[in-house]
Amino acid sequence: MIDLYGVLGLATIALLILVYFVPAIVAYRRGHHQRNAIAILNLFLGWTLLGWVGALVWSATQVRSAS
């Protein structure tokens, strides 16, 4: 029998991980020129609210053109 609480627990953990990495996902989807730095900031300081918001704001800044 499938343990409903176990499935819900795993789904909750997966959702929290997805939300945690939103700034990095936004940076990669937008092709941000500093996407690796944003992802590293998000990975190491995202657990602090300030680090997460900072990474999110940085990922939403203007993307520099390749030329």
mmCIF file with all atom_site columns, N, CA and C in Angstrom, residues 27-58:
data_model
loop_
_atom_site.group_PDB
_atom_site.id
_atom_site.type_symbol
_atom_site.label_atom_id
_atom_site.label_alt_id
_atom_site.label_comp_id
_atom_site.label_asym_id
_atom_site.label_entity_id
_atom_site.label_seq_id
_atom_site.pdbx_PDB_ins_code
_atom_site.Cartn_x
_atom_site.Cartn_y
_atom_site.Cartn_z
_atom_site.occupancy
_atom_site.B_iso_or_equiv
_atom_site.pdbx_formal_charge
_atom_site.auth_seq_id
_atom_site.auth_comp_id
_atom_site.auth_asym_id
_atom_site.auth_atom_id
_atom_site.pdbx_PDB_model_num
ATOM 1  N N  . ALA A 1 27 ? 17.485 33.157 -13.687 1.00 0.00 ? 27 ALA A N  1
ATOM 2  C CA . ALA A 1 27 ? 18.717 33.613 -14.342 1.00 0.00 ? 27 ALA A CA 1
ATOM 3  C C  . ALA A 1 27 ? 19.057 32.741 -15.549 1.00 0.00 ? 27 ALA A C  1
ATOM 4  N N  . TYR A 1 28 ? 18.947 31.432 -15.414 1.00 0.00 ? 28 TYR A N  1
ATOM 5  C CA . TYR A 1 28 ? 19.258 30.542 -16.532 1.00 0.00 ? 28 TYR A CA 1
ATOM 6  C C  . TYR A 1 28 ? 18.236 30.666 -17.652 1.00 0.00 ? 28 TYR A C  1
ATOM 7  N N  . ARG A 1 29 ? 16.960 30.807 -17.308 1.00 0.00 ? 29 ARG A N  1
ATOM 8  C CA . ARG A 1 29 ? 15.920 30.934 -18.333 1.00 0.00 ? 29 ARG A CA 1
ATOM 9  C C  . ARG A 1 29 ? 16.049 32.243 -19.114 1.00 0.00 ? 29 ARG A C  1
ATOM 10 N N  . ARG A 1 30 ? 16.506 33.300 -18.444 1.00 0.00 ? 30 ARG A N  1
ATOM 11 C CA . ARG A 1 30 ? 16.667 34.595 -19.096 1.00 0.00 ? 30 ARG A CA 1
ATOM 12 C C  . ARG A 1 30 ? 18.004 34.720 -19.816 1.00 0.00 ? 30 ARG A C  1
ATOM 13 N N  . GLY A 1 31 ? 18.900 33.763 -19.636 1.00 0.00 ? 31 GLY A N  1
ATOM 14 C CA . GLY A 1 31 ? 20.217 33.834 -20.265 1.00 0.00 ? 31 GLY A CA 1
ATOM 15 C C  . GLY A 1 31 ? 21.069 34.943 -19.671 1.00 0.00 ? 31 GLY A C  1
ATOM 16 N N  . HIS A 1 32 ? 20.937 35.159 -18.373 1.00 0.00 ? 32 HIS A N  1
ATOM 17 C CA . HIS A 1 32 ? 21.665 36.234 -17.693 1.00 0.00 ? 32 HIS A CA 1
ATOM 18 C C  . HIS A 1 32 ? 23.167 35.995 -17.806 1.00 0.00 ? 32 HIS A C  1
ATOM 19 N N  . HIS A 1 33 ? 23.919 37.070 -18.049 1.00 0.00 ? 33 HIS A N  1
ATOM 20 C CA . HIS A 1 33 ? 25.364 36.939 -18.228 1.00 0.00 ? 33 HIS A CA 1
ATOM 21 C C  . HIS A 1 33 ? 26.086 36.573 -16.930 1.00 0.00 ? 33 HIS A C  1
ATOM 22 N N  . GLN A 1 34 ? 25.452 36.714 -15.777 1.00 0.00 ? 34 GLN A N  1
ATOM 23 C CA . GLN A 1 34 ? 26.042 36.347 -14.492 1.00 0.00 ? 34 GLN A CA 1
ATOM 24 C C  . GLN A 1 34 ? 25.303 35.160 -13.860 1.00 0.00 ? 34 GLN A C  1
ATOM 25 N N  . ARG A 1 35 ? 24.733 34.292 -14.679 1.00 0.00 ? 35 ARG A N  1
ATOM 26 C CA . ARG A 1 35 ? 23.887 33.212 -14.153 1.00 0.00 ? 35 ARG A CA 1
ATOM 27 C C  . ARG A 1 35 ? 24.628 32.249 -13.240 1.00 0.00 ? 35 ARG A C  1
ATOM 28 N N  . ASN A 1 36 ? 25.889 31.980 -13.497 1.00 0.00 ? 36 ASN A N  1
ATOM 29 C CA . ASN A 1 36 ? 26.629 31.070 -12.621 1.00 0.00 ? 36 ASN A CA 1
ATOM 30 C C  . ASN A 1 36 ? 26.865 31.693 -11.245 1.00 0.00 ? 36 ASN A C  1
ATOM 31 N N  . ALA A 1 37 ? 27.193 32.972 -11.215 1.00 0.00 ? 37 ALA A N  1
ATOM 32 C CA . ALA A 1 37 ? 27.391 33.665 -9.940  1.00 0.00 ? 37 ALA A CA 1
ATOM 33 C C  . ALA A 1 37 ? 26.077 33.743 -9.161  1.00 0.00 ? 37 ALA A C  1
ATOM 34 N N  . ILE A 1 38 ? 24.971 33.966 -9.867  1.00 0.00 ? 38 ILE A N  1
ATOM 35 C CA . ILE A 1 38 ? 23.667 34.015 -9.216  1.00 0.00 ? 38 ILE A CA 1
ATOM 36 C C  . ILE A 1 38 ? 23.328 32.654 -8.627  1.00 0.00 ? 38 ILE A C  1
ATOM 37 N N  . ALA A 1 39 ? 23.612 31.599 -9.369  1.00 0.00 ? 39 ALA A N  1
ATOM 38 C CA . ALA A 1 39 ? 23.332 30.248 -8.875  1.00 0.00 ? 39 ALA A CA 1
ATOM 39 C C  . ALA A 1 39 ? 24.179 29.920 -7.647  1.00 0.00 ? 39 ALA A C  1
ATOM 40 N N  . ILE A 1 40 ? 25.434 30.348 -7.636  1.00 0.00 ? 40 ILE A N  1
ATOM 41 C CA . ILE A 1 40 ? 26.307 30.092 -6.489  1.00 0.00 ? 40 ILE A CA 1
ATOM 42 C C  . ILE A 1 40 ? 25.824 30.881 -5.267  1.00 0.00 ? 40 ILE A C  1
ATOM 43 N N  . LEU A 1 41 ? 25.456 32.145 -5.472  1.00 0.00 ? 41 LEU A N  1
ATOM 44 C CA . LEU A 1 41 ? 24.903 32.935 -4.376  1.00 0.00 ? 41 LEU A CA 1
ATOM 45 C C  . LEU A 1 41 ? 23.637 32.283 -3.842  1.00 0.00 ? 41 LEU A C  1
ATOM 46 N N  . ASN A 1 42 ? 22.778 31.841 -4.734  1.00 0.00 ? 42 ASN A N  1
ATOM 47 C CA . ASN A 1 42 ? 21.534 31.193 -4.345  1.00 0.00 ? 42 ASN A CA 1
ATOM 48 C C  . ASN A 1 42 ? 21.807 29.899 -3.575  1.00 0.00 ? 42 ASN A C  1
ATOM 49 N N  . LEU A 1 43 ? 22.774 29.133 -4.021  1.00 0.00 ? 43 LEU A N  1
ATOM 50 C CA . LEU A 1 43 ? 23.089 27.865 -3.370  1.00 0.00 ? 43 LEU A CA 1
ATOM 51 C C  . LEU A 1 43 ? 23.612 28.067 -1.954  1.00 0.00 ? 43 LEU A C  1
ATOM 52 N N  . PHE A 1 44 ? 24.539 29.009 -1.776  1.00 0.00 ? 44 PHE A N  1
ATOM 53 C CA . PHE A 1 44 ? 25.200 29.151 -0.488  1.00 0.00 ? 44 PHE A CA 1
ATOM 54 C C  . PHE A 1 44 ? 24.540 30.148 0.468   1.00 0.00 ? 44 PHE A C  1
ATOM 55 N N  . LEU A 1 45 ? 23.858 31.154 -0.054  1.00 0.00 ? 45 LEU A N  1
ATOM 56 C CA . LEU A 1 45 ? 23.243 32.143 0.828   1.00 0.00 ? 45 LEU A CA 1
ATOM 57 C C  . LEU A 1 45 ? 21.732 32.231 0.671   1.00 0.00 ? 45 LEU A C  1
ATOM 58 N N  . GLY A 1 46 ? 21.162 31.380 -0.150  1.00 0.00 ? 46 GLY A N  1
ATOM 59 C CA . GLY A 1 46 ? 19.729 31.407 -0.359  1.00 0.00 ? 46 GLY A CA 1
ATOM 60 C C  . GLY A 1 46 ? 18.932 31.062 0.880   1.00 0.00 ? 46 GLY A C  1
ATOM 61 N N  . TRP A 1 47 ? 19.531 30.357 1.823   1.00 0.00 ? 47 TRP A N  1
ATOM 62 C CA . TRP A 1 47 ? 18.823 29.986 3.052   1.00 0.00 ? 47 TRP A CA 1
ATOM 63 C C  . TRP A 1 47 ? 18.532 31.195 3.914   1.00 0.00 ? 47 TRP A C  1
ATOM 64 N N  . THR A 1 48 ? 19.314 32.273 3.711   1.00 0.00 ? 48 THR A N  1
ATOM 65 C CA . THR A 1 48 ? 18.985 33.519 4.402   1.00 0.00 ? 48 THR A CA 1
ATOM 66 C C  . THR A 1 48 ? 18.009 34.264 3.506   1.00 0.00 ? 48 THR A C  1
ATOM 67 N N  . LEU A 1 49 ? 17.068 34.913 4.070   1.00 0.00 ? 49 LEU A N  1
ATOM 68 C CA . LEU A 1 49 ? 16.094 35.647 3.263   1.00 0.00 ? 49 LEU A CA 1
ATOM 69 C C  . LEU A 1 49 ? 16.772 36.721 2.431   1.00 0.00 ? 49 LEU A C  1
ATOM 70 N N  . LEU A 1 50 ? 17.759 37.381 3.006   1.00 0.00 ? 50 LEU A N  1
ATOM 71 C CA . LEU A 1 50 ? 18.471 38.436 2.286   1.00 0.00 ? 50 LEU A CA 1
ATOM 72 C C  . LEU A 1 50 ? 19.212 37.878 1.066   1.00 0.00 ? 50 LEU A C  1
ATOM 73 N N  . GLY A 1 51 ? 19.872 36.739 1.222   1.00 0.00 ? 51 GLY A N  1
ATOM 74 C CA . GLY A 1 51 ? 20.581 36.122 0.100   1.00 0.00 ? 51 GLY A CA 1
ATOM 75 C C  . GLY A 1 51 ? 19.639 35.679 -0.996  1.00 0.00 ? 51 GLY A C  1
ATOM 76 N N  . TRP A 1 52 ? 18.485 35.127 -0.622  1.00 0.00 ? 52 TRP A N  1
ATOM 77 C CA . TRP A 1 52 ? 17.513 34.663 -1.614  1.00 0.00 ? 52 TRP A CA 1
ATOM 78 C C  . TRP A 1 52 ? 16.917 35.842 -2.386  1.00 0.00 ? 52 TRP A C  1
ATOM 79 N N  . VAL A 1 53 ? 16.517 36.891 -1.660  1.00 0.00 ? 53 VAL A N  1
ATOM 80 C CA . VAL A 1 53 ? 15.944 38.072 -2.314  1.00 0.00 ? 53 VAL A CA 1
ATOM 81 C C  . VAL A 1 53 ? 16.998 38.763 -3.179  1.00 0.00 ? 53 VAL A C  1
ATOM 82 N N  . GLY A 1 54 ? 18.228 38.836 -2.676  1.00 0.00 ? 54 GLY A N  1
ATOM 83 C CA . GLY A 1 54 ? 19.306 39.439 -3.463  1.00 0.00 ? 54 GLY A CA 1
ATOM 84 C C  . GLY A 1 54 ? 19.551 38.694 -4.760  1.00 0.00 ? 54 GLY A C  1
ATOM 85 N N  . ALA A 1 55 ? 19.565 37.379 -4.704  1.00 0.00 ? 55 ALA A N  1
ATOM 86 C CA . ALA A 1 55 ? 19.758 36.579 -5.910  1.00 0.00 ? 55 ALA A CA 1
ATOM 87 C C  . ALA A 1 55 ? 18.579 36.746 -6.869  1.00 0.00 ? 55 ALA A C  1
ATOM 88 N N  . LEU A 1 56 ? 17.374 36.829 -6.324  1.00 0.00 ? 56 LEU A N  1
ATOM 89 C CA . LEU A 1 56 ? 16.191 37.005 -7.167  1.00 0.00 ? 56 LEU A CA 1
ATOM 90 C C  . LEU A 1 56 ? 16.218 38.364 -7.871  1.00 0.00 ? 56 LEU A C  1
ATOM 91 N N  . VAL A 1 57 ? 16.555 39.409 -7.142  1.00 0.00 ? 57 VAL A N  1
ATOM 92 C CA . VAL A 1 57 ? 16.636 40.749 -7.743  1.00 0.00 ? 57 VAL A CA 1
ATOM 93 C C  . VAL A 1 57 ? 17.736 40.777 -8.795  1.00 0.00 ? 57 VAL A C  1
ATOM 94 N N  . TRP A 1 58 ? 18.879 40.191 -8.495  1.00 0.00 ? 58 TRP A N  1
ATOM 95 C CA . TRP A 1 58 ? 19.997 40.150 -9.434  1.00 0.00 ? 58 TRP A CA 1
ATOM 96 C C  . TRP A 1 58 ? 19.608 39.388 -10.698 1.00 0.00 ? 58 TRP A C  1
#
